[in-house]
CSV table of C-alpha atoms in Angstrom, one decimal:
chain,number,residue,atom,x,y,z
A,5,MET,CA,-30.9,4.0,26.2
A,6,ILE,CA,-29.7,1.8,23.4
A,7,ARG,CA,-26.9,-0.8,23.9
A,8,VAL,CA,-24.6,-1.4,21.0
A,9,VAL,CA,-22.2,-4.3,20.9
A,10,LEU,CA,-19.2,-3.7,18.6
A,11,PRO,CA,-16.9,-6.3,17.0
A,12,ALA,CA,-13.5,-6.8,18.6
A,13,HIS,CA,-11.5,-4.8,16.1
A,14,LEU,CA,-13.8,-1.8,16.4
A,15,ARG,CA,-13.8,-2.0,20.2
A,16,THR,CA,-10.0,-1.9,20.1
A,17,LEU,CA,-10.0,0.9,17.6
A,18,ALA,CA,-12.4,3.0,19.6
A,19,GLY,CA,-11.0,2.1,23.0
A,20,VAL,CA,-14.3,0.9,24.4
A,21,GLY,CA,-15.6,-2.2,26.2
A,22,LEU,CA,-18.1,-4.7,24.9
A,23,GLU,CA,-21.1,-2.4,25.0
A,24,VAL,CA,-21.6,1.2,24.1
A,25,GLU,CA,-24.6,3.0,25.5
A,26,LEU,CA,-26.3,5.6,23.3
A,27,GLU,CA,-29.1,8.0,23.8
A,28,ILE,CA,-31.0,8.8,20.6
A,29,ASN,CA,-33.3,11.7,20.2
A,30,GLY,CA,-36.2,11.1,17.9
A,31,LEU,CA,-37.0,7.9,16.1
A,32,ALA,CA,-34.4,5.1,16.7
A,33,THR,CA,-33.3,3.7,13.3
A,34,GLN,CA,-30.2,2.1,12.0
A,35,ARG,CA,-29.3,5.5,10.5
A,36,SER,CA,-29.8,7.5,13.7
A,37,LEU,CA,-28.1,4.8,15.8
A,38,ILE,CA,-25.0,4.9,13.6
A,39,ASP,CA,-25.1,8.7,13.4
A,40,ALA,CA,-25.1,8.7,17.3
A,41,LEU,CA,-22.4,6.1,17.5
A,42,GLU,CA,-20.1,8.0,15.0
A,43,SER,CA,-20.8,11.2,16.8
A,44,ARG,CA,-19.8,9.7,20.2
A,45,LEU,CA,-16.8,7.8,18.7
A,46,PRO,CA,-15.6,9.7,15.6
A,47,VAL,CA,-12.9,7.1,14.9
A,48,LEU,CA,-15.6,4.7,13.8
A,49,GLN,CA,-16.6,7.0,10.9
A,50,GLY,CA,-16.1,5.0,7.7
A,51,THR,CA,-15.7,1.7,9.4
A,52,ILE,CA,-19.3,0.5,9.7
A,53,ARG,CA,-20.7,2.3,6.6
A,54,ASP,CA,-19.0,3.9,3.7
A,55,PRO,CA,-18.2,7.5,4.6
A,56,VAL,CA,-19.4,8.9,1.3
A,57,SER,CA,-22.4,6.8,0.3
A,58,LEU,CA,-23.3,6.0,4.0
A,59,LYS,CA,-24.2,2.5,2.9
A,60,ARG,CA,-23.5,-0.4,5.3
A,61,ARG,CA,-20.2,-2.1,4.4
A,62,ALA,CA,-20.7,-5.3,2.6
A,63,PHE,CA,-19.1,-7.4,5.3
A,64,VAL,CA,-20.8,-5.7,8.2
A,65,ARG,CA,-24.0,-7.2,9.6
A,66,PHE,CA,-26.6,-5.8,12.1
A,67,PHE,CA,-28.3,-8.3,14.4
A,68,ALA,CA,-30.8,-7.8,17.2
A,69,CYS,CA,-33.4,-9.9,18.9
A,70,GLU,CA,-32.0,-13.0,17.1
A,71,GLN,CA,-32.9,-11.3,13.7
A,72,ASP,CA,-30.6,-10.2,10.9
A,73,LEU,CA,-31.6,-6.5,10.4
A,74,SER,CA,-28.8,-5.9,7.8
A,75,HIS,CA,-31.2,-5.7,4.9
A,76,GLU,CA,-33.8,-3.6,6.6
A,77,SER,CA,-34.1,0.0,5.5
A,78,PRO,CA,-31.7,2.2,7.4
A,79,ASP,CA,-34.7,4.4,8.2
A,80,ALA,CA,-36.9,1.5,9.6
A,81,PRO,CA,-37.6,1.8,13.3
A,82,LEU,CA,-35.5,-0.5,15.5
A,83,PRO,CA,-37.2,-3.2,17.5
A,84,THR,CA,-38.8,-2.0,20.7
A,85,ALA,CA,-36.6,-4.3,22.8
A,86,VAL,CA,-33.5,-2.5,21.3
A,87,VAL,CA,-35.0,0.9,21.9
A,88,THR,CA,-35.7,0.1,25.6
A,89,GLY,CA,-32.3,-1.4,26.1
A,90,ALA,CA,-33.7,-4.8,26.9
A,91,GLU,CA,-31.7,-6.3,23.9
A,92,PRO,CA,-28.5,-5.0,22.5
A,93,PHE,CA,-27.9,-4.0,18.8
A,94,PHE,CA,-25.0,-6.1,17.5
A,95,VAL,CA,-22.6,-4.8,14.8
A,96,ILE,CA,-21.0,-7.9,13.4
A,97,GLY,CA,-18.1,-8.6,11.1
A,98,ALA,CA,-19.5,-11.1,8.7
A,99,MET,CA,-18.2,-14.6,8.3
A,100,ALA,CA,-16.1,-14.0,5.2
A,101,GLY,CA,-12.7,-15.6,5.1
A,102,GLY,CA,-9.5,-13.7,6.1
B,17,MET,CA,24.1,7.4,11.9
B,18,SER,CA,22.9,5.6,15.0
B,19,GLY,CA,20.8,2.9,13.5
B,20,VAL,CA,17.9,1.9,11.4
B,21,ARG,CA,14.1,1.4,11.9
B,22,VAL,CA,12.5,-1.1,9.5
B,23,LEU,CA,8.8,-0.6,9.0
B,24,VAL,CA,6.9,-3.7,7.9
B,25,GLY,CA,3.3,-3.9,6.7
B,26,THR,CA,1.7,-7.4,6.7
B,27,ARG,CA,-1.6,-9.1,6.0
B,28,LYS,CA,-2.4,-9.0,9.7
B,29,GLY,CA,-0.7,-6.0,11.3
B,30,ALA,CA,2.4,-3.8,11.3
B,31,PHE,CA,5.8,-4.4,12.9
B,32,VAL,CA,8.7,-2.1,13.7
B,33,LEU,CA,12.1,-3.6,13.7
B,34,THR,CA,15.0,-1.5,15.1
B,35,SER,CA,18.8,-2.1,15.3
B,36,ASP,CA,22.0,-0.2,15.7
B,37,GLY,CA,24.4,0.5,12.9
B,38,LYS,CA,25.8,-3.0,12.9
B,39,ARG,CA,22.3,-4.3,12.0
B,40,GLU,CA,22.9,-7.7,13.7
B,41,VAL,CA,20.7,-7.6,16.8
B,42,TRP,CA,17.1,-6.5,16.3
B,43,ASP,CA,14.3,-5.4,18.5
B,44,ILE,CA,10.9,-6.4,17.2
B,45,LYS,CA,7.7,-4.5,18.2
B,46,GLY,CA,4.2,-5.4,17.0
B,47,PRO,CA,1.8,-6.4,15.8
B,48,PHE,CA,0.3,-3.0,15.7
B,49,PHE,CA,-3.3,-3.0,14.4
B,50,GLY,CA,-3.4,-6.8,14.7
B,51,GLY,CA,-5.8,-8.4,12.3
B,52,TRP,CA,-5.8,-5.5,9.8
B,53,GLU,CA,-4.1,-5.5,6.5
B,54,ILE,CA,-1.3,-2.9,6.5
B,55,TYR,CA,-0.5,-2.3,2.9
B,56,HIS,CA,2.2,0.3,3.6
B,57,VAL,CA,4.1,2.0,6.4
B,58,LYS,CA,6.4,4.9,5.7
B,59,GLY,CA,8.2,7.6,7.7
B,60,SER,CA,8.6,11.2,6.9
B,61,PRO,CA,12.2,12.0,5.7
B,62,VAL,CA,11.8,15.4,7.4
B,63,ASP,CA,10.7,14.2,10.8
B,64,ARG,CA,11.8,10.7,11.5
B,65,ASN,CA,9.4,10.3,14.4
B,66,ARG,CA,6.5,10.8,12.1
B,67,ILE,CA,5.3,7.6,10.5
B,68,PHE,CA,2.1,6.9,8.5
B,69,ALA,CA,0.4,3.6,8.0
B,70,SER,CA,-2.3,2.4,5.7
B,71,GLN,CA,-4.7,0.1,7.7
B,72,SER,CA,-7.6,-1.6,6.1
B,73,THR,CA,-9.8,-4.7,6.0
B,74,GLY,CA,-12.6,-5.9,3.8
B,75,TRP,CA,-14.9,-5.6,6.8
B,76,PHE,CA,-14.3,-2.2,8.2
B,77,GLY,CA,-12.7,-0.2,5.3
B,78,GLN,CA,-9.8,2.2,5.3
B,79,LEU,CA,-8.0,4.0,8.2
B,80,ILE,CA,-4.8,6.0,8.1
B,81,GLN,CA,-2.7,5.8,11.3
B,82,ARG,CA,0.0,8.3,12.2
B,83,SER,CA,2.7,8.0,14.8
B,84,ASP,CA,4.7,11.0,16.1
B,85,ASP,CA,7.0,9.1,18.3
B,86,GLY,CA,8.7,6.7,15.9
B,87,GLY,CA,6.1,4.0,15.9
B,88,THR,CA,5.5,3.6,19.6
B,89,THR,CA,2.0,5.1,19.7
B,90,TRP,CA,-0.4,5.7,16.9
B,91,GLU,CA,-3.5,7.7,16.3
B,92,PRO,CA,-6.1,7.5,13.5
B,93,VAL,CA,-6.2,10.5,11.2
B,94,GLY,CA,-8.5,11.1,8.2
B,95,ASN,CA,-10.0,8.3,6.2
B,96,GLN,CA,-12.2,10.0,3.7
B,97,PHE,CA,-10.9,9.4,0.2
B,98,GLN,CA,-13.6,10.9,-2.0
B,99,TYR,CA,-13.1,11.1,-5.7
B,100,GLU,CA,-13.6,14.6,-7.2
B,101,GLY,CA,-16.8,15.2,-9.0
B,102,VAL,CA,-18.7,12.3,-10.7
B,103,PRO,CA,-16.3,9.5,-10.6
B,104,GLY,CA,-17.2,8.0,-14.0
B,105,THR,CA,-16.0,4.6,-15.1
B,106,HIS,CA,-13.0,2.6,-16.1
B,107,GLN,CA,-12.9,-0.8,-17.8
B,108,TRP,CA,-13.7,-3.9,-15.8
B,109,TYR,CA,-12.0,-7.2,-16.3
B,110,ASP,CA,-14.5,-8.2,-19.0
B,111,GLY,CA,-14.2,-4.9,-20.8
B,112,THR,CA,-17.4,-3.4,-19.6
B,113,PRO,CA,-17.5,0.1,-17.9
B,114,HIS,CA,-17.1,-0.1,-14.2
B,115,PRO,CA,-17.7,2.8,-11.7
B,116,TRP,CA,-14.6,4.1,-10.0
B,117,GLU,CA,-14.8,2.8,-6.4
B,118,PHE,CA,-12.4,3.5,-3.6
B,119,ALA,CA,-11.1,0.2,-2.1
B,120,ARG,CA,-7.9,1.0,-0.1
B,121,VAL,CA,-4.7,2.9,0.1
B,122,TRP,CA,-1.8,1.0,-1.4
B,123,HIS,CA,1.1,3.5,-0.9
B,124,LEU,CA,1.9,6.5,1.2
B,125,GLU,CA,4.6,8.9,0.1
B,126,PRO,CA,5.5,11.5,2.7
B,127,SER,CA,6.9,14.8,1.4
B,128,LEU,CA,10.6,15.2,1.2
B,129,ASN,CA,10.3,18.8,2.5
B,130,ASP,CA,7.2,19.1,4.8
B,131,PRO,CA,6.2,16.6,7.5
B,132,ASP,CA,2.5,17.5,7.1
B,133,THR,CA,2.3,16.8,3.4
B,134,ILE,CA,1.8,13.3,2.1
B,135,LEU,CA,0.6,11.7,-1.1
B,136,ALA,CA,-1.5,8.5,-1.1
B,137,GLY,CA,-1.9,6.1,-4.0
B,138,VAL,CA,-5.2,4.3,-3.9
B,139,GLU,CA,-7.3,1.5,-5.5
B,140,ASP,CA,-9.3,2.2,-7.8
B,141,ALA,CA,-6.4,4.1,-9.2
B,142,GLY,CA,-6.1,7.7,-8.0
B,143,ILE,CA,-3.8,9.9,-6.1
B,144,PHE,CA,-4.7,12.0,-3.0
B,145,SER,CA,-2.8,14.7,-1.2
B,146,SER,CA,-2.9,15.8,2.4
B,147,THR,CA,-1.2,19.0,3.7
B,148,ASP,CA,-2.3,18.6,7.3
B,149,GLY,CA,-0.6,15.4,8.4
B,150,GLY,CA,-3.2,13.1,7.0
B,151,GLU,CA,-6.3,14.6,8.6
B,152,ASN,CA,-7.9,15.7,5.3
B,153,TRP,CA,-7.4,14.3,1.8
B,154,ARG,CA,-8.0,15.9,-1.6
B,155,GLU,CA,-7.8,14.0,-4.9
B,156,LEU,CA,-5.4,15.2,-7.6
B,157,ALA,CA,-8.1,14.5,-10.1
B,158,GLY,CA,-6.2,15.4,-13.2
B,159,LEU,CA,-4.7,11.9,-13.2
B,160,ARG,CA,-7.9,10.0,-13.1
B,161,GLY,CA,-9.4,12.5,-15.5
B,162,HIS,CA,-6.7,11.8,-18.1
B,163,ASP,CA,-8.2,11.1,-21.6
B,164,SER,CA,-7.2,7.5,-21.2
B,165,GLY,CA,-8.8,7.0,-17.8
B,166,GLN,CA,-11.9,5.3,-19.1
B,167,SER,CA,-9.7,2.6,-20.8
B,168,TRP,CA,-7.7,1.7,-17.7
B,169,GLN,CA,-8.2,-1.9,-16.6
B,170,PRO,CA,-7.3,-3.6,-13.3
B,171,GLY,CA,-4.5,-6.1,-12.9
B,172,ALA,CA,-4.9,-9.3,-11.0
B,173,GLY,CA,-4.4,-7.4,-7.7
B,174,GLY,CA,-7.0,-4.7,-8.6
B,175,MET,CA,-6.6,-1.4,-10.3
B,176,CYS,CA,-4.2,0.2,-8.0
B,177,LEU,CA,-1.9,3.1,-7.9
B,178,HIS,CA,0.9,1.5,-6.1
B,179,THR,CA,4.1,3.6,-6.7
B,180,ILE,CA,4.7,7.3,-6.1
B,181,ILE,CA,8.1,8.9,-6.7
B,182,VAL,CA,8.7,12.6,-6.1
B,183,ASP,CA,11.6,14.1,-7.9
B,184,PRO,CA,14.0,15.2,-5.1
B,185,THR,CA,15.1,18.2,-7.1
B,186,ASP,CA,11.6,19.3,-8.2
B,187,PRO,CA,8.6,18.7,-5.9
B,188,ASN,CA,6.2,19.5,-8.8
B,189,ARG,CA,7.5,16.5,-10.7
B,190,VAL,CA,5.9,13.2,-9.6
B,191,PHE,CA,5.9,9.8,-11.2
B,192,VAL,CA,3.2,7.3,-10.4
B,193,ALA,CA,2.6,3.7,-11.6
B,194,ILE,CA,-0.7,2.0,-12.0
B,195,SER,CA,-1.6,-1.6,-12.6
B,196,ALA,CA,-2.5,-1.9,-15.3
B,197,ALA,CA,-2.3,1.5,-16.9
B,198,GLY,CA,1.4,2.2,-16.7
B,199,VAL,CA,3.6,5.2,-15.7
B,200,PHE,CA,2.3,8.8,-15.6
B,201,ARG,CA,4.2,11.9,-14.8
B,202,THR,CA,3.2,15.4,-13.7
B,203,ASP,CA,5.4,18.4,-13.9
B,204,ASP,CA,3.0,20.9,-12.4
B,205,GLY,CA,2.4,19.4,-9.0
B,206,GLY,CA,-0.4,17.1,-10.0
B,207,VAL,CA,-2.7,19.2,-12.1
B,208,THR,CA,-1.9,17.6,-15.4
B,209,TRP,CA,-0.5,14.1,-16.0
B,210,HIS,CA,1.1,12.5,-19.0
B,211,PRO,CA,1.7,8.8,-19.8
B,212,LYS,CA,5.4,7.9,-19.9
B,213,ASN,CA,5.4,4.4,-21.3
B,214,ARG,CA,7.3,4.7,-24.6
B,215,GLY,CA,9.5,1.7,-25.0
B,216,LEU,CA,7.4,-0.6,-22.9
B,217,VAL,CA,6.3,-3.8,-24.7
B,218,SER,CA,3.6,-6.0,-23.2
B,219,GLY,CA,2.6,-9.1,-25.0
B,220,SER,CA,-0.6,-9.5,-23.0
B,221,ILE,CA,-2.3,-6.4,-24.3
B,222,PRO,CA,-3.8,-6.0,-27.8
B,223,ASP,CA,-1.4,-3.2,-28.9
B,224,GLU,CA,1.8,-4.3,-27.2
B,225,ASP,CA,3.5,-0.9,-27.3
B,226,ALA,CA,0.4,1.1,-26.5
B,227,GLU,CA,0.6,4.5,-24.8
B,228,VAL,CA,-1.2,3.1,-21.8
B,229,GLY,CA,-2.3,-0.3,-20.5
B,230,HIS,CA,1.0,-1.7,-19.3
B,231,CYS,CA,1.2,-3.6,-16.0
B,232,VAL,CA,4.1,-1.7,-14.3
B,233,HIS,CA,4.9,-3.4,-11.0
B,234,HIS,CA,7.3,-0.9,-9.4
B,235,LEU,CA,9.7,2.0,-10.0
B,236,ALA,CA,12.9,3.0,-8.3
B,237,ILE,CA,15.1,6.1,-8.4
B,238,HIS,CA,18.4,7.3,-7.0
B,239,PRO,CA,18.0,10.7,-5.5
B,240,SER,CA,21.2,12.0,-7.2
B,241,ARG,CA,19.9,11.2,-10.7
B,242,PRO,CA,16.2,12.0,-10.9
B,243,GLN,CA,16.3,11.5,-14.7
B,244,VAL,CA,17.1,7.8,-14.3
B,245,LEU,CA,14.4,5.4,-13.2
B,246,TYR,CA,14.3,1.7,-13.1
B,247,MET,CA,11.2,-0.4,-13.5
B,248,GLN,CA,10.1,-3.9,-12.8
B,249,LYS,CA,7.3,-4.5,-15.2
B,250,HIS,CA,5.0,-7.5,-15.2
B,251,TRP,CA,7.6,-9.0,-17.4
B,252,ASP,CA,10.8,-7.1,-18.2
B,253,VAL,CA,13.2,-4.9,-16.2
B,254,MET,CA,13.4,-1.5,-17.8
B,255,ARG,CA,15.4,1.7,-17.4
B,256,THR,CA,14.9,5.3,-18.5
B,257,ASP,CA,17.6,8.0,-18.7
B,258,ASP,CA,15.3,10.8,-19.6
B,259,ALA,CA,12.6,10.9,-16.9
B,260,GLY,CA,10.4,8.4,-18.6
B,261,GLU,CA,10.4,9.9,-22.1
B,262,SER,CA,11.7,6.5,-23.3
B,263,TRP,CA,12.5,3.2,-21.7
B,264,GLN,CA,15.0,0.5,-22.6
B,265,GLU,CA,14.9,-3.1,-21.5
B,266,VAL,CA,17.8,-4.1,-19.1
B,267,SER,CA,16.7,-7.6,-18.2
B,268,GLY,CA,20.0,-8.9,-19.6
B,269,ASN,CA,21.0,-12.3,-18.1
B,270,LEU,CA,18.3,-12.5,-15.4
B,271,PRO,CA,16.9,-16.1,-15.1
B,272,THR,CA,13.4,-14.6,-15.5
B,273,ASP,CA,12.5,-11.0,-15.9
B,274,PHE,CA,9.1,-11.3,-14.1
B,275,GLY,CA,9.0,-9.9,-10.6
B,276,PHE,CA,7.6,-7.2,-8.4
B,277,ALA,CA,10.3,-5.5,-6.3
B,278,ILE,CA,13.1,-3.3,-7.5
B,279,ASP,CA,15.4,-0.8,-5.7
B,280,VAL,CA,18.6,1.2,-6.0
B,281,HIS,CA,21.7,1.2,-3.8
B,282,ALA,CA,21.8,4.3,-1.6
B,283,HIS,CA,25.3,5.4,-2.7
B,284,GLU,CA,25.7,3.7,-6.1
B,285,PRO,CA,23.2,5.0,-8.6
B,286,GLU,CA,24.1,2.2,-11.1
B,287,THR,CA,23.6,-0.6,-8.6
B,288,VAL,CA,20.1,-2.1,-8.8
B,289,TYR,CA,18.4,-5.0,-7.1
B,290,VAL,CA,15.5,-7.2,-8.2
B,291,VAL,CA,14.1,-10.5,-7.0
B,292,PRO,CA,13.2,-12.6,-10.1
B,293,ILE,CA,10.0,-14.5,-9.8
B,294,LYS,CA,9.3,-17.5,-12.1
B,295,SER,CA,6.2,-16.3,-14.0
B,296,ASP,CA,3.0,-14.4,-13.9
B,297,SER,CA,1.2,-17.5,-12.6
B,298,GLU,CA,3.9,-19.1,-10.6
B,299,HIS,CA,4.7,-16.4,-8.1
B,300,PHE,CA,7.7,-17.9,-6.5
B,301,PRO,CA,11.5,-18.0,-7.2
B,302,PRO,CA,12.8,-20.2,-10.0
B,303,ASP,CA,14.0,-23.6,-8.9
B,304,GLY,CA,12.9,-23.0,-5.3
B,305,LYS,CA,16.0,-20.7,-4.8
B,306,LEU,CA,15.4,-17.3,-3.3
B,307,ARG,CA,17.9,-15.1,-5.1
B,308,VAL,CA,18.3,-11.3,-5.1
B,309,TYR,CA,20.0,-10.2,-8.3
B,310,ARG,CA,22.3,-7.2,-8.3
B,311,SER,CA,23.5,-5.2,-11.3
B,312,ARG,CA,26.4,-2.8,-10.8
B,313,THR,CA,26.0,-1.6,-14.3
B,314,GLY,CA,22.6,-0.1,-14.3
B,315,GLY,CA,21.1,-3.3,-15.7
B,316,ASN,CA,21.8,-5.9,-18.3
B,317,GLU,CA,24.6,-7.6,-16.3
B,318,TRP,CA,23.2,-9.3,-13.2
B,319,GLU,CA,24.7,-11.4,-10.5
B,320,PRO,CA,22.8,-13.7,-8.1
B,321,LEU,CA,23.1,-12.9,-4.3
B,322,THR,CA,22.5,-16.1,-2.4
B,323,GLU,CA,24.5,-16.2,0.8
B,324,GLY,CA,22.2,-16.6,3.7
B,325,LEU,CA,19.1,-17.0,1.6
B,326,PRO,CA,17.3,-20.3,1.2
B,327,GLN,CA,18.5,-22.2,-1.9
B,328,ARG,CA,16.1,-25.0,-1.9
B,329,ASN,CA,12.4,-25.6,-1.4
B,330,CYS,CA,11.6,-21.9,-1.2
B,331,TYR,CA,8.3,-20.8,-2.8
B,332,VAL,CA,7.6,-17.4,-1.4
B,333,ASN,CA,7.0,-14.1,-3.3
B,334,VAL,CA,8.4,-10.7,-2.7
B,335,LEU,CA,5.8,-8.0,-3.4
B,336,ARG,CA,6.3,-4.7,-5.1
B,337,ASP,CA,6.7,-2.5,-2.0
B,338,ALA,CA,8.6,-5.1,0.1
B,339,MET,CA,12.1,-4.0,-0.6
B,340,ALA,CA,14.0,-1.0,0.8
B,341,VAL,CA,17.5,0.3,1.3
B,342,ASP,CA,19.0,2.3,4.2
B,343,SER,CA,21.6,5.0,3.8
B,344,MET,CA,24.2,3.8,6.2
B,345,ASP,CA,27.8,4.0,5.0
B,346,ASP,CA,27.6,0.3,4.1
B,347,CYS,CA,24.3,0.3,2.5
B,348,GLY,CA,21.7,-2.1,4.0
B,349,ILE,CA,19.2,-3.9,1.8
B,350,TYR,CA,15.9,-5.3,3.2
B,351,PHE,CA,13.1,-7.3,1.8
B,352,GLY,CA,10.1,-9.2,3.1
B,353,THR,CA,8.3,-12.3,1.7
B,354,THR,CA,4.8,-13.6,1.6
B,355,GLY,CA,6.1,-16.4,3.9
B,356,GLY,CA,6.7,-13.8,6.6
B,357,GLN,CA,10.4,-13.5,6.6
B,358,VAL,CA,12.2,-10.2,6.6
B,359,TYR,CA,15.8,-10.5,5.4
B,360,ALA,CA,18.5,-7.9,5.8
B,361,SER,CA,21.9,-7.4,4.3
B,362,ALA,CA,24.3,-4.9,5.9
B,363,ASN,CA,26.8,-5.2,3.1
B,364,SER,CA,25.0,-4.2,-0.1
B,365,GLY,CA,23.6,-7.7,-0.6
B,366,ASP,CA,26.7,-9.8,-0.4
B,367,SER,CA,25.2,-11.7,2.5
B,368,TRP,CA,21.8,-11.9,4.2
B,369,ALA,CA,20.3,-12.9,7.4
B,370,PRO,CA,16.6,-13.0,8.5
B,371,ILE,CA,15.6,-10.4,11.0
B,372,VAL,CA,12.4,-12.3,11.7
B,373,ARG,CA,11.1,-15.4,10.1
B,374,ASP,CA,7.4,-16.0,11.0
B,375,LEU,CA,5.4,-12.8,10.4
B,376,PRO,CA,2.2,-12.8,8.5
B,377,ALA,CA,2.6,-12.4,4.7
B,378,VAL,CA,4.7,-9.2,4.2
B,379,LEU,CA,3.1,-6.6,2.0
B,380,SER,CA,5.6,-3.7,2.4
B,381,VAL,CA,9.1,-2.9,3.8
B,382,GLU,CA,10.5,0.5,4.3
B,383,VAL,CA,13.5,1.6,6.3
B,384,GLN,CA,14.5,4.8,8.1
B,385,THR,CA,18.1,5.6,8.7
B,386,LEU,CA,18.2,7.2,12.2
B,387,PRO,CA,20.5,10.2,12.9
């Protein structure tokens, strides 16, 4: 079970609490995690990654285990601590004005 | 008519302001979608309980929200705006080719006849249509595919399609305005589009009377005379009497003919409103005086309307979609400012009062006249 922490605006949009718990079949990667998240909460489609290119939005960051994973390949395996649920996977709105 | 519902989009959320026919006491609800930019909120003329909102941020992209109960509750609908085919390029600010990239929805135009049909004007400039209440969107790609498309350049606010006007007598005829390409018209429901900019003169482009390349800020029409359109251009207030085939300047005695907003009185097709702004770099009223100018002659002769508006130390802007009129017997005029005020006049502009003074910067104002 993977724990995902969403930023406040997306929690409000999706009507969920601080953490969303996901089960991922197969290799756990950023891509499969977001696939599972969007499947569970379709309203988030297009908010974390572009709905056409599927690229991470420029002002969205992925953090876990005190590391910035934003620039990792979307197909790279997630850290073991995230996969086991020991550490959450953070979706963050970047510090960028506004 | 029982009252009005004013729909306000701001930098940080949407607000719904309602009042009875007197338009003196207001109920203010919001913010809806707090923290998100709401570029436009507009209701269906067919079903007044159905309202659409364009919700976006630089962080999380674009959403379209729909209400079916007059703005009390909302649900997200479709947000996939995919350009048809290979998007190609337009000109960037430096003149180099730049790929067409979807940024946001600037304007939503619900159908005059069908509550499920709606058009959306987007940045980078394009027009999309939905026939299922906003769930799915399809580009009317003939516009972007016009021969001139590769030459279009963004204005300072981006390359946005910000104005959509459907001819009330012919749903196949649609006018759009793009910054900074100009006016285009379709007569076949969006399959083919033609520039309609003859008569526009823009000193800031190399060929000042070019067929395309003009920074048109907004258009307005009176439903009884679909051949007549009014335009607030970057500079110049313009008018056409032949559905855009030719334009004439009607700036007349305005203190400055720069501005963004323009609208037409609900019952007097020759009565037009603008808010003059000092210049293209000084986006505030001349002399610190917020003045709406009214022409009762279809342009050229303008009178300042000042009663109830700040006449000193006022340095706000009124953006292109931030003025609207109701259709009560005594026509109401509404506009919002970048300072967060929404002003209303219940007497065709003779006097004004703020409905609310301290909202986030106002991006758009629309009004529904309730049965």
